[in-house]
CSV table of C-alpha atoms and ligand atoms in Angstrom, one decimal:
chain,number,residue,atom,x,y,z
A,1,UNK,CA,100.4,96.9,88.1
A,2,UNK,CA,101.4,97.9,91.5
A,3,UNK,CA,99.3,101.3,92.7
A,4,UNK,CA,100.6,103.8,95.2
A,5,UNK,CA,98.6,104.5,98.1
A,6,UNK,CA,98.6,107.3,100.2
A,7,UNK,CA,99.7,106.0,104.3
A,8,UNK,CA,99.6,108.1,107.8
A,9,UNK,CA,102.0,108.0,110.2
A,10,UNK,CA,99.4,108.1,112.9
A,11,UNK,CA,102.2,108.8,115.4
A,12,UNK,CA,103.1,112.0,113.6
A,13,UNK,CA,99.3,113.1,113.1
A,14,UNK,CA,98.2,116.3,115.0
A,15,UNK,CA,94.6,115.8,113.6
A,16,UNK,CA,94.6,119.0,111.8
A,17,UNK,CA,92.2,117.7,109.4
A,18,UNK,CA,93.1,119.4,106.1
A,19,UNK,CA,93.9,116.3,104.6
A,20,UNK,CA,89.9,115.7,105.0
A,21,UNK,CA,89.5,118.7,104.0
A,22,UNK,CA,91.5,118.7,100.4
A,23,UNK,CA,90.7,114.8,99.9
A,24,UNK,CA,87.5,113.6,101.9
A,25,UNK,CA,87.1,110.7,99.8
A,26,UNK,CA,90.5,109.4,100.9
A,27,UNK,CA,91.1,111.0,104.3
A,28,UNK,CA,88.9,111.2,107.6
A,29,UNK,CA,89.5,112.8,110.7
A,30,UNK,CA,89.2,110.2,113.6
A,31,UNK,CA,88.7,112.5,116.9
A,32,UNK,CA,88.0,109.7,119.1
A,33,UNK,CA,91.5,108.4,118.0
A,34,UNK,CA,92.7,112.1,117.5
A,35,UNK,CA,94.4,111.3,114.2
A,36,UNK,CA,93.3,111.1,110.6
A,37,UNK,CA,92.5,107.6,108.6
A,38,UNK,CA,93.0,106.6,105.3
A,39,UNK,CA,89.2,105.3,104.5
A,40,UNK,CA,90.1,104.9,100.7
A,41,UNK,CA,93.4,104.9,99.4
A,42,UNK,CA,91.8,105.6,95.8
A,43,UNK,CA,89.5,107.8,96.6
A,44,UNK,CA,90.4,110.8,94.7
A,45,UNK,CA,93.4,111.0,92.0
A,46,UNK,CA,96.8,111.1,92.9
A,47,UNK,CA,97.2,115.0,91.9
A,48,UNK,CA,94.5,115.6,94.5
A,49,UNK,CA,96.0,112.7,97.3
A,50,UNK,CA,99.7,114.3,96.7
A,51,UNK,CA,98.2,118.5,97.3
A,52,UNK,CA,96.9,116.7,100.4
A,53,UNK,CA,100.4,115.2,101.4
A,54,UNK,CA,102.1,118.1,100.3
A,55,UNK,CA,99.9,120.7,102.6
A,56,UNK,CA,100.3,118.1,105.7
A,57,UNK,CA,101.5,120.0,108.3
A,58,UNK,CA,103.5,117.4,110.0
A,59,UNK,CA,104.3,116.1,106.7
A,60,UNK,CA,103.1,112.9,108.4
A,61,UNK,CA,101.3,111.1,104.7
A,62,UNK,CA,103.4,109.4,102.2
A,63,UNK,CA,103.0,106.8,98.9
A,64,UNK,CA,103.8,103.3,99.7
A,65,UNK,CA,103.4,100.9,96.8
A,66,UNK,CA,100.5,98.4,98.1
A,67,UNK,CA,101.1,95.1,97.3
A,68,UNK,CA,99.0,93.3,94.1
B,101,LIG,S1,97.0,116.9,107.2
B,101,LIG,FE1,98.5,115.6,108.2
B,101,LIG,S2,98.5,116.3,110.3
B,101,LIG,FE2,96.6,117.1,109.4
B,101,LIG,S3,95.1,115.6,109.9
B,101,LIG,FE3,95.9,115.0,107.9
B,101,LIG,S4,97.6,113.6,108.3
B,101,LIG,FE4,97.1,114.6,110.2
């Protein structure tokens, strides 16, 4: 069964870091590359991963389906 998994428009990102700080499993704040990384796209559960998308500021994360 296909999952969803959270993506970043790295482009968008203004390295805010909330999403770290509601799902540090799944997000991390790169500074070096001054946006945030997905480091585990099922890292915490999708309730958690879409509070995170929801509180973006830039509204910058989104599902994709990820391939099987
Ligand atoms: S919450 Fe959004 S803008 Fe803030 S670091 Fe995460 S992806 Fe970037």
């Amino acid at each position: 069964m296909a999952k969803n998994i959270p993506v970043i428009d790295t482009e968008a990102c203004i390295a805010c870091g909330n999403c770290e700080a509601v799902c540090p499993g799944v997000f991390r704040l790169n500074e070096s590359l001054g946006h945030s990384e997905v480091i585990n796209p099922t890292g915490a559960p999708e309730d958690q991963i879409q509070i995170a998308i929801d509180q973006c500021p830039a509204q910058c994360i989104s599902w994709q389906e990820a391939a099987d």
